[in-house]
Coordinates of C-alpha atoms in Angstrom, one line a residue:
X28 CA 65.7 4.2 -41.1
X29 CA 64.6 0.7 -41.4
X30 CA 61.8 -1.0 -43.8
X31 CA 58.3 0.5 -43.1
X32 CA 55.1 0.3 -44.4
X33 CA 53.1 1.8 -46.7
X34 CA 50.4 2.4 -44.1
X35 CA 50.7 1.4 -39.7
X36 CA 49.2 -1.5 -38.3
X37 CA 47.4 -0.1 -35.4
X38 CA 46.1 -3.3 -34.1
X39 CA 46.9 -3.3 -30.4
X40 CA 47.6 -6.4 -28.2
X41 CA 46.0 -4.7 -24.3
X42 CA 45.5 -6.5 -21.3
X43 CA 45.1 -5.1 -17.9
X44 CA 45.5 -6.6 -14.2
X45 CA 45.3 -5.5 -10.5
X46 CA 45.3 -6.3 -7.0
X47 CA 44.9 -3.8 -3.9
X48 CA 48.4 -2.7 -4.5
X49 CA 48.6 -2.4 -8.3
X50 CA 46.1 -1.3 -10.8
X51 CA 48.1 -2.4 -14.5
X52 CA 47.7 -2.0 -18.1
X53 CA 49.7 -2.4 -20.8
X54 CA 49.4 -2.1 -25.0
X55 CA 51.7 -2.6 -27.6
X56 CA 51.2 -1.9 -31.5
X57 CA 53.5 -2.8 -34.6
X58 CA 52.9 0.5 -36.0
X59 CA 54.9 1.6 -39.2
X60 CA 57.8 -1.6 -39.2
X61 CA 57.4 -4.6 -40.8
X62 CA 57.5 -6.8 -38.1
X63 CA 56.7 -6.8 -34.3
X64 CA 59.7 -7.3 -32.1
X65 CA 58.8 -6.0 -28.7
X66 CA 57.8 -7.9 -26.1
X67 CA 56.4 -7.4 -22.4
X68 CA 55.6 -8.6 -19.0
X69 CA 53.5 -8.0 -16.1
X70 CA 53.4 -9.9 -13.2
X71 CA 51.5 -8.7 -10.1
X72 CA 53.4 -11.5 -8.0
X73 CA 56.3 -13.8 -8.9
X74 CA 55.7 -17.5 -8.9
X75 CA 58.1 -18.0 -6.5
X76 CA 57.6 -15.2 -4.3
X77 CA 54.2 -13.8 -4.1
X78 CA 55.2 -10.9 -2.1
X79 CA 56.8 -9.5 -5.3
X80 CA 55.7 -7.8 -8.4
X81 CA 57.8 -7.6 -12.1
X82 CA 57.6 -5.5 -14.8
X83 CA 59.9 -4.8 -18.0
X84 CA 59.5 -3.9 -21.3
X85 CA 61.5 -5.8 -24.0
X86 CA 62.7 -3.7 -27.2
X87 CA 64.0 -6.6 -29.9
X88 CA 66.3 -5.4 -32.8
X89 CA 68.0 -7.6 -35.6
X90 CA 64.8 -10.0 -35.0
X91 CA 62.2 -10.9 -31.8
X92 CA 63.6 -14.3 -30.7
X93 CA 65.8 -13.1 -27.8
X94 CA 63.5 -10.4 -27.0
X95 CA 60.9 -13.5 -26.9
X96 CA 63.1 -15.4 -24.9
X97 CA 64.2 -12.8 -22.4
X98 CA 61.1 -11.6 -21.6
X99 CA 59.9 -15.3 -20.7
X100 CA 63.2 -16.6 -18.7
X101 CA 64.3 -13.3 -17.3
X102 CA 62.1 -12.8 -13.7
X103 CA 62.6 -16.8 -13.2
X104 CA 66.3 -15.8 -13.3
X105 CA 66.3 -13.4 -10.9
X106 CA 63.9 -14.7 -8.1
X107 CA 66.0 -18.1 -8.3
X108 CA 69.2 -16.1 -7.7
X109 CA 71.2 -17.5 -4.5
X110 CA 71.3 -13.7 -4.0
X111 CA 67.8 -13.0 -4.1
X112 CA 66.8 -15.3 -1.2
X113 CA 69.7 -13.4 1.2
X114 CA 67.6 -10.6 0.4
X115 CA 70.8 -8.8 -1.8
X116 CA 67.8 -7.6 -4.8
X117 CA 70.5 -5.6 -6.5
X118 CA 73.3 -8.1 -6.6
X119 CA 70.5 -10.9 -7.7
X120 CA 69.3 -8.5 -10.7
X121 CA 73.0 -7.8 -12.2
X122 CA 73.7 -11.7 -11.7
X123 CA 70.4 -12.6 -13.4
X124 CA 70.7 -10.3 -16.7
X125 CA 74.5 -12.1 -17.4
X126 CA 73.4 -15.5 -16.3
X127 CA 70.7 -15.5 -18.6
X128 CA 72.2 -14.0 -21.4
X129 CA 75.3 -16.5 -20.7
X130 CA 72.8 -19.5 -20.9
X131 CA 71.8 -17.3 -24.4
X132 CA 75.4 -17.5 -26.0
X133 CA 76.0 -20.9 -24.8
X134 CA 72.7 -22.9 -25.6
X135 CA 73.1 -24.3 -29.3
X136 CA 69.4 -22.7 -30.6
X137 CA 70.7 -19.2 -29.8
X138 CA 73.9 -18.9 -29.7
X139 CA 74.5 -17.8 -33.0
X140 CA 71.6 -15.5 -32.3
X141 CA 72.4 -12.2 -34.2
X142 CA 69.5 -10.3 -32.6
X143 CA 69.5 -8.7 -29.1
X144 CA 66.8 -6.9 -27.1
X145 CA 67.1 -3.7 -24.1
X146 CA 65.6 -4.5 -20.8
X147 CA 63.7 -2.4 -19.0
X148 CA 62.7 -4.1 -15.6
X149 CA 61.1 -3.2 -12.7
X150 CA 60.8 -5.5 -9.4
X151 CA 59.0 -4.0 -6.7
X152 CA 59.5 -5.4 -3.0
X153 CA 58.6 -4.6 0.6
X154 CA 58.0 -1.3 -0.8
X155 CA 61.3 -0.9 -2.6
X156 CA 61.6 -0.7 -6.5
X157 CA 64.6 -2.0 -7.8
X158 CA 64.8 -1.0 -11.3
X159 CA 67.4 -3.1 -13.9
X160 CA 67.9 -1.6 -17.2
X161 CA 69.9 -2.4 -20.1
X162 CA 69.7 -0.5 -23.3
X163 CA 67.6 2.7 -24.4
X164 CA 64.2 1.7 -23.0
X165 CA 63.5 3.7 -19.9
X166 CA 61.2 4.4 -17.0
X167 CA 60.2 6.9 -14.8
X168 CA 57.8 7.2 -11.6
X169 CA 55.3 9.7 -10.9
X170 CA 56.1 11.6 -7.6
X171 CA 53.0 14.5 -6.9
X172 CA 53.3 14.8 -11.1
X173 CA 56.9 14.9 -11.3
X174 CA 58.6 12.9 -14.0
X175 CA 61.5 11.0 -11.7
X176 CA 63.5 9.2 -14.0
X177 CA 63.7 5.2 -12.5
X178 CA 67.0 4.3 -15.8
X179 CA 69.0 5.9 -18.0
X180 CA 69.9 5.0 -21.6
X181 CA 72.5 3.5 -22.4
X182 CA 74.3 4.9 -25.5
X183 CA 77.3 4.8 -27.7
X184 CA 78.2 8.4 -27.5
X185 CA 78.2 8.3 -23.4
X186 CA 81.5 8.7 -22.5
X187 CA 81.9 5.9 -20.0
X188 CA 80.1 3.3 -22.3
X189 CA 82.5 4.7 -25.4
X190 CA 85.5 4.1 -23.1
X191 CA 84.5 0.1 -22.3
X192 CA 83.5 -0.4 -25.9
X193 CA 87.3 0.9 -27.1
X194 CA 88.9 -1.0 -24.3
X195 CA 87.6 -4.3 -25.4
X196 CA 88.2 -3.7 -29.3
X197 CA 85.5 -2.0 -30.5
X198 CA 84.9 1.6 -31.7
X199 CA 82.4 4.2 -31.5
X200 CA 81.4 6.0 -35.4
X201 CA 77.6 7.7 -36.1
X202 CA 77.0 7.2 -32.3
X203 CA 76.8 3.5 -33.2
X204 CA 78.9 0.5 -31.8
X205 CA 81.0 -0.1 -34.6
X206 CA 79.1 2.3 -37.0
X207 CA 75.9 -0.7 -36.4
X208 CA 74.1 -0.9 -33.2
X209 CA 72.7 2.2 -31.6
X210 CA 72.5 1.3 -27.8
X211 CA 75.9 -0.2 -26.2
X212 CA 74.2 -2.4 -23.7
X213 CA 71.6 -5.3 -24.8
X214 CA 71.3 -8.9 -24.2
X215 CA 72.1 -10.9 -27.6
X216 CA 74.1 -9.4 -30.0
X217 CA 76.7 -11.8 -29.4
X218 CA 78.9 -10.6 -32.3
X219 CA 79.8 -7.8 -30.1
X220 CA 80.3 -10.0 -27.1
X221 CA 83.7 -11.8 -28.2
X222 CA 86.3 -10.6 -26.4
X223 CA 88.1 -14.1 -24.5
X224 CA 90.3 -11.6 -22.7
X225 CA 87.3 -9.3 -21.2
X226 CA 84.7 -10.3 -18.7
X227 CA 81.0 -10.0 -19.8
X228 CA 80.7 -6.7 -18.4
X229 CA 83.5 -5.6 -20.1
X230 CA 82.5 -6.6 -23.2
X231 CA 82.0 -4.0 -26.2
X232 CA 78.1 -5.1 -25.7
X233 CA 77.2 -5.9 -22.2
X234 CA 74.0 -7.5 -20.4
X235 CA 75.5 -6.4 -17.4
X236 CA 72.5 -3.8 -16.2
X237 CA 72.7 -0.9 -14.2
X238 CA 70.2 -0.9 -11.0
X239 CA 68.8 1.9 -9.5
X240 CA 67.0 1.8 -5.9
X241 CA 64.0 3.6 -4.6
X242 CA 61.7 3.5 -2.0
X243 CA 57.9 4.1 -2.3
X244 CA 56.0 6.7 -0.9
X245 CA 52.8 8.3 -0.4
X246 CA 53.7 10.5 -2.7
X247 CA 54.7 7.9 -5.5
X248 CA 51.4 7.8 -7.8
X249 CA 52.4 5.8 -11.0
X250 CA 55.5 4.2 -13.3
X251 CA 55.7 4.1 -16.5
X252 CA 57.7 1.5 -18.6
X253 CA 58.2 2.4 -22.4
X254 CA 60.2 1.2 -25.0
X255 CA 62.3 4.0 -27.3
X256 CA 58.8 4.2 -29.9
X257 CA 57.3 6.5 -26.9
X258 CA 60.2 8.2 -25.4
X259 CA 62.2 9.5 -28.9
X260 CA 58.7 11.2 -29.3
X261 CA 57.5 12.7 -25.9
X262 CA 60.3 13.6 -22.3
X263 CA 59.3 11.9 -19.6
X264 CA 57.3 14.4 -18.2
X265 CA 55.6 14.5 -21.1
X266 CA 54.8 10.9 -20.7
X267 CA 53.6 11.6 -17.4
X268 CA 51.5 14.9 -17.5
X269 CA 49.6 12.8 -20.4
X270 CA 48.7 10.0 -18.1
X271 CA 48.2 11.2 -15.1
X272 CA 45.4 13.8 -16.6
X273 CA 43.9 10.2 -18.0
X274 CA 43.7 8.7 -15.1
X275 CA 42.8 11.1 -13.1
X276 CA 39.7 11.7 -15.4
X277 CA 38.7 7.9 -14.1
X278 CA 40.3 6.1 -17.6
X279 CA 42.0 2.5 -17.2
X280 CA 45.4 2.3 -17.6
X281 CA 45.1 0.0 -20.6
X282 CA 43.3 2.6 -22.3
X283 CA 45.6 5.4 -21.4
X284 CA 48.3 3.2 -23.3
X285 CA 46.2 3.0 -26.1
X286 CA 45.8 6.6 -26.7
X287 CA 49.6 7.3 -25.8
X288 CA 50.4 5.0 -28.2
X289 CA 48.1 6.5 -30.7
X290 CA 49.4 10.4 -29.8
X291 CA 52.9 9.0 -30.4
X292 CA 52.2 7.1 -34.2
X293 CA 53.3 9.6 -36.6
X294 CA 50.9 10.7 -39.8
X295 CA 53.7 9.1 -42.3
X296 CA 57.2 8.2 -41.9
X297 CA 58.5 10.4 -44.8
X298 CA 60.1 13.5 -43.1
X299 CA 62.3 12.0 -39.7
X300 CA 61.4 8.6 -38.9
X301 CA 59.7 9.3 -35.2
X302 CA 56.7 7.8 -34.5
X303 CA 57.7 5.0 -36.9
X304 CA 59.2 2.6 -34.7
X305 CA 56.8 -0.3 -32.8
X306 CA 55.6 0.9 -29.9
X307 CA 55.5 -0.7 -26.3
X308 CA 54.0 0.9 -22.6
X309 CA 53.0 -0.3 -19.6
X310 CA 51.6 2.0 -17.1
X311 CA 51.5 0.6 -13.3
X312 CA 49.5 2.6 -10.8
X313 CA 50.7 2.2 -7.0
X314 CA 47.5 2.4 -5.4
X315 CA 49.5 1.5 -2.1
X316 CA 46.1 -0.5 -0.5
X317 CA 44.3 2.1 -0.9
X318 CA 40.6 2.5 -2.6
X319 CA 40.6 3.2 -5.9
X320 CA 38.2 6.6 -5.6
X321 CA 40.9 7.8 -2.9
X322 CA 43.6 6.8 -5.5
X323 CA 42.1 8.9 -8.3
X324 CA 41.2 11.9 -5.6
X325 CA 45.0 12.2 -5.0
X326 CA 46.1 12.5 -8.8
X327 CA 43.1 15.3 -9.0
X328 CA 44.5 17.1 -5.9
X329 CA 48.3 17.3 -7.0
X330 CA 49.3 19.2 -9.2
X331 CA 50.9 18.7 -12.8
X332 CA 54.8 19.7 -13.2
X333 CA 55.2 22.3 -16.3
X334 CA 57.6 21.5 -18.4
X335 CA 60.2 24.0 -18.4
X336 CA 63.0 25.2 -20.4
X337 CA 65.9 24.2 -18.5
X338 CA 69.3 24.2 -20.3
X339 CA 71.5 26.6 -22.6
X340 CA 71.2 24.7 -25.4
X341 CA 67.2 24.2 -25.7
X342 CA 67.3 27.8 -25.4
X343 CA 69.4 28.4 -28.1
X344 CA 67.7 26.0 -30.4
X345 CA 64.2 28.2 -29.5
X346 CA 66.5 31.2 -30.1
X347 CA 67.7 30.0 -33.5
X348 CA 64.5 29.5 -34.7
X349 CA 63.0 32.7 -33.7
X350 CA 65.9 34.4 -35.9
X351 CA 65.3 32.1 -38.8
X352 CA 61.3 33.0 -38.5
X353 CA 62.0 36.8 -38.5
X354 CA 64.3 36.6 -41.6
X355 CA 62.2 34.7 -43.4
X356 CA 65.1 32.1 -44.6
X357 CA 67.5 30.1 -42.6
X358 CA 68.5 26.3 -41.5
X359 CA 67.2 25.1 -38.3
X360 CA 68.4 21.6 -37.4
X361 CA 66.8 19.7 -34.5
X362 CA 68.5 16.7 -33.0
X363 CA 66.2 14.0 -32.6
X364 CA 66.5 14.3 -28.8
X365 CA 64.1 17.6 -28.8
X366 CA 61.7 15.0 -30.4
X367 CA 58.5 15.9 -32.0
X368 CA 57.0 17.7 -29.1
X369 CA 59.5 20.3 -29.0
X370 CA 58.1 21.2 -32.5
X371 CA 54.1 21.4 -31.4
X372 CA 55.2 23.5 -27.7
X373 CA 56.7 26.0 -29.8
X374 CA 54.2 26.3 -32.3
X375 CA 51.6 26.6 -29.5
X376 CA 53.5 29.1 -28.3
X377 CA 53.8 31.3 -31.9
X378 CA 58.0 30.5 -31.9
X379 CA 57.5 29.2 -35.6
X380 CA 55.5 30.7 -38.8
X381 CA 52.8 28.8 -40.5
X382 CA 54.9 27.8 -43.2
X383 CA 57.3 26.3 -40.9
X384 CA 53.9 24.1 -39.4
X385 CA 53.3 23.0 -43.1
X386 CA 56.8 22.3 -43.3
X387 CA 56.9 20.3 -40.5
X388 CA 53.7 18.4 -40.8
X389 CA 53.2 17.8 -44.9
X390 CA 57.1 18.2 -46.3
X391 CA 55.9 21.0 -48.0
X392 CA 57.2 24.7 -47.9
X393 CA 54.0 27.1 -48.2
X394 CA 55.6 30.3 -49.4
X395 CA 58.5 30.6 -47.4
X396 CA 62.5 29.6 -47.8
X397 CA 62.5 28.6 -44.0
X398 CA 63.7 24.6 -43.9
X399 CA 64.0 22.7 -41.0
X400 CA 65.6 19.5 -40.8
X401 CA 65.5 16.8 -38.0
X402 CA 68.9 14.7 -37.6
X403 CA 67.8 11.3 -36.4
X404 CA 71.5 9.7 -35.7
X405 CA 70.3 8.5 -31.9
X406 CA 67.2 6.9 -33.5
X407 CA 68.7 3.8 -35.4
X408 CA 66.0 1.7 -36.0
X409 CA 66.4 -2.0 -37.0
X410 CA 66.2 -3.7 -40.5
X411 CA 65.1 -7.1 -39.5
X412 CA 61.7 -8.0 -38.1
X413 CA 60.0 -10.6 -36.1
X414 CA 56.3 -11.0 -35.0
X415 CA 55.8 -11.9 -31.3
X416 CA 53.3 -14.6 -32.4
X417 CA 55.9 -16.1 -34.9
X418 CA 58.1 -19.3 -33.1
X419 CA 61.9 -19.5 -33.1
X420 CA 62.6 -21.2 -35.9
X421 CA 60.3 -18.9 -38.1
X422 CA 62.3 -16.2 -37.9
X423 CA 66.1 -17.9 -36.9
X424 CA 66.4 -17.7 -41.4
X425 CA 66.0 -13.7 -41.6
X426 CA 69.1 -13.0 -38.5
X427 CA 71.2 -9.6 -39.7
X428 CA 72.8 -7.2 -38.1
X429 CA 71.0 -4.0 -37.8
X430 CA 70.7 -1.8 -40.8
X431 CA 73.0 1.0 -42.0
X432 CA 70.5 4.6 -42.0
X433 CA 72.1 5.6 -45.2
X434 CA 69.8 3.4 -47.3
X435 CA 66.3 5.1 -47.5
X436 CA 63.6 3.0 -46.0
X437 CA 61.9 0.4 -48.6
X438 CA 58.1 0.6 -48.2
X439 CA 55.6 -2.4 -48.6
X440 CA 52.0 -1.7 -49.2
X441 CA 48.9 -3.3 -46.9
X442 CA 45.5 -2.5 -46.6
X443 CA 44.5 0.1 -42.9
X444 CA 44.2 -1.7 -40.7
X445 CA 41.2 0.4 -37.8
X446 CA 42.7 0.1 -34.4
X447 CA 41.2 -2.6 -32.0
X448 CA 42.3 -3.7 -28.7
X449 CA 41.9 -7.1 -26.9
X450 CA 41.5 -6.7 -23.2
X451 CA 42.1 -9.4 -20.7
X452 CA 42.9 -10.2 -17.1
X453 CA 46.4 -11.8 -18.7
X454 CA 49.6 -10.8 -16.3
X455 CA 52.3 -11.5 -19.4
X456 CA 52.3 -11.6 -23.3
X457 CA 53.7 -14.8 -23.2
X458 CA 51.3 -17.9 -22.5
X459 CA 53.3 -19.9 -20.8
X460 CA 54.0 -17.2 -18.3
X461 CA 51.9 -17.4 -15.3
X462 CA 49.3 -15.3 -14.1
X463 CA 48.6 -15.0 -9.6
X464 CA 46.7 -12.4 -9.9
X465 CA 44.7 -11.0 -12.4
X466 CA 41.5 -9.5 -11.1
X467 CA 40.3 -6.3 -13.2
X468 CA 39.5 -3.4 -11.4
X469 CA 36.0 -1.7 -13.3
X470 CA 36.7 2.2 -13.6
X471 CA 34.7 4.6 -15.6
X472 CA 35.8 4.7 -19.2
X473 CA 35.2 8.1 -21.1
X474 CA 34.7 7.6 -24.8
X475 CA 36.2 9.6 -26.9
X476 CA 38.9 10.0 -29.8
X477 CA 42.4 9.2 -29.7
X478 CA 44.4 12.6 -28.2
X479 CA 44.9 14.3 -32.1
X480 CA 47.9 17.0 -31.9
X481 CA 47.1 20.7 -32.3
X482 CA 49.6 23.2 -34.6
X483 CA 48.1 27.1 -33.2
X484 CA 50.8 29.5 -34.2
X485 CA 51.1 32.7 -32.0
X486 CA 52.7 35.4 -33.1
X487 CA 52.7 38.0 -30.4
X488 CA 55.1 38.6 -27.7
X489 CA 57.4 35.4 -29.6
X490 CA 60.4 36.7 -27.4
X491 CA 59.3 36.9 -23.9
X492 CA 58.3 33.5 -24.1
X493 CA 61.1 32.3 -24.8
X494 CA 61.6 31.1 -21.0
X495 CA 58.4 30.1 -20.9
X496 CA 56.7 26.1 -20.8
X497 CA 58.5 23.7 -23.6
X498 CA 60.1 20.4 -23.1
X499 CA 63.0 19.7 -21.4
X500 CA 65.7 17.0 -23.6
X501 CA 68.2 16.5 -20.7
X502 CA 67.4 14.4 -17.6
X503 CA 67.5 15.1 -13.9
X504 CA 71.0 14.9 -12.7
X505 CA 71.4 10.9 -12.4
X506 CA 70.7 9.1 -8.4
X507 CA 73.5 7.2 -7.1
X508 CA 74.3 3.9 -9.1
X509 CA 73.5 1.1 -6.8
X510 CA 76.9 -1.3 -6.9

């Protein structure tokens, strides 16, 4: 894991912004790391065509100045494309992300840039979204409550990404890109990107992005955009079942990111390292021209998705820890995908003991043998941080590659910091990034803590609910691939 802190900074940077077809907020905190290296952007139209909207969420590692850069330069790059103006959005989108990170690798202030960045985009046009992703941020769409995933992840251990990362020289070990960088597409990282023989998307680190196509419907109620700080902790539906109860309850989106960002920040970062990582969302609510009562009426209407147990191998893991419960000893391992939900849905449902709970939650065993143990090898987080606020040259000094988990994470003391938020009609965390549109729609705010997660165990009928409501960690079979 990389360098934490003694205690989270849970100072939040929030800004909100709508029109009659979007209602947005967004929040980002530096939680548990040293340093802030996300970035993000919201823009209800683009400067050169106001008949389009951009989103994307920017997740920096090895430093913030290409995930600075990016999320500044990137939606210029795209609308500019000669593709973009034939009206080919796709072609336009794979041609921006490697045009811009060729600029990157070429320009003298960043191209020894050790750093790199996932992007997580989201262009929305004549009511078409065209989502470009590189990396492990992800997000997903709201469709009557369903969780519909809008990316994938891109990750060493895929099969198809392992095969390009061997073909041009490199090699997979730890599910890591040459036992260092946990995601196998990014933009930076240009020590992975030397190959003279290979084209840039054949590189054993690519910025070439896959793009997924969708068209919007009635039905379509919200996206969500999230770095991996939210989705290594809660599935997407997850994601979405918390929100859309928010906002159906009348609460803005920027303060639905707040609190998801708050249920997500773990209590310490002692026992697995989730919840530790800095935290980015933006939530974007399609109201489609419609009023915004008649907008809220139809999220109260639907109804929410379960979450339902839906492969072998979740099954077994529920299985496996039933048997360790009822002997009273035994070693459960959880893979980081089955994330810290998995943990509370079972205990709500009586699958684990109290001591297991205490376990879990303090690192303590309360008179029992039981031990679980979460494996974190898809969760690599970085060792070198960057503040969004700092410039370029303040953190060009401090450029390494990312850490190696084996080394236990080094700790710096700082006084709590309470949580705050600063809310503005801003379309973009970067100032120089201009704002159309920017009006703030007033919705009824309900006061009231920050979501706190509950441990009940039940011990009756443990199992015949086995089949019963728990998160899913595999997605939806994948849409076709735009080429």
């Amino acid at each position: 894991m990389g360098q934490t802190l003694g205690e989270p900074i849970t100072i939040k940077e929030t800004n909100s912004c709508a029109n009659s077809r979007y209602l947005v907020g967004s929040s980002c905190m530096q939680g548990w790391r040293i340093n802030m290296e996300d970035a993000h952007t919201h823009l209800l139209s683009l400067p050169d065509d106001p008949n389009a909207a951009f989103f994307a969420v920017y997740d920096g590692h090895g430093g913030a100045k290409v995930s600075q850069y990016v999320s500044m330069h990137l939606h210029n790059r795209l609308v500019n494309n000669t593709l973009y103006a034939q009206g080919n959005l796709e072609e336009a989108i794979k041609q921006g992300f490697l045009e811009l990170d060729e600029h990157m690798q070429q320009d003298e202030e960043t191209k020894e840039e050790m750093s790199g960045t996932t992007a997580i985009t989201v262009l929305i046009k004549d009511s078409i979204i065209y989502c470009g992703n590189v990396g492990d941020s992800r997000a997903v769409v709201s469709v009557k409550g369903e969780a519909i995933p809008l990316s994938y992840d891109h990750k060493p251990s895929n099969d198809e990404e392992s095969k390009r990362i061997v073909a041009a020289g490199g090699w997979v070990e730890f599910n890591r890109v040459n036992g260092n960088l946990a995601l196998s597409r990014a933009f930076g990282d240009f020590g992975f990107k030397q190959n003279d023989s290979k084209s840039a998307e054949e590189q054993v680190v690519t910025a070439y992005p896959e793009v997924l196509k969708f068209e919007i419907s009635p039905e379509h109620e919200f996206v969500v955009l999230a770095c991996d700080g939210i989705w290594d902790v809660m599935s997407n539906q997850e994601v979405v079942n918390f929100c859309r109860e928010r906002l159906a309850a009348g609460k803005e989106p920027r303060v639905v990111c707040e609190e998801l960002l708050d249920h997500c920040l773990a209590p310490d970062c002692e026992l697995s390292g989730l919840g530790c990582d800095n935290m980015t969302v933006i939530i974007v609510c399609l109201l489609q021209d419609d009023p915004l009562e008649t907008y809220m009426e139809k999220l109260k209407m639907e109804p929410r998705i379960p979450i339902e147990v839906n492969n072998d191998a979740q099954k077994q893991l529920v299985q496996e820890a039933i048997d360790a419960d009822s002997a009273g000893s035994g070693d459960v391992r959880l893979s980081a995908q089955t994330k810290r939900s998995l943990i509370e849905k079972m205990t709500e449902m009586g699958l684990v003991s109290d001591e297991l709970v205490t376990f879990m939650t303090t690192g303590v065993k309360s008179g029992s043998d039981l031990l679980v143990s979460v494996d974190t090898d898809d969760h690599v987080p970085d060792e070198q941080f960057t503040t969004p606020s700092q410039s370029p040259n303040a953190n060009s000094s401090s450029q390494e590659p990312c850490s190696d988990d084996e080394h236990p994470p080094t700790h710096f003391k700082v006084p709590q910091t309470s949580s705050s938020s600063t809310p503005s009609e801003t379309a973009v965390n970067q100032k120089d990034v201009p704002n159309s549109e920017s009006a703030t729609v007033p919705m009824e705010v309900t006061s009231e803590d920050s979501p706190k997660k509950t441990m009940n165990a039940k011990k009756d009928n443990v199992k015949k609910d086995v089949e019963k409501t728990i998160p899913a960690t595999e997605a939806p079979a994948a849409p076709t691939t735009v080429s």
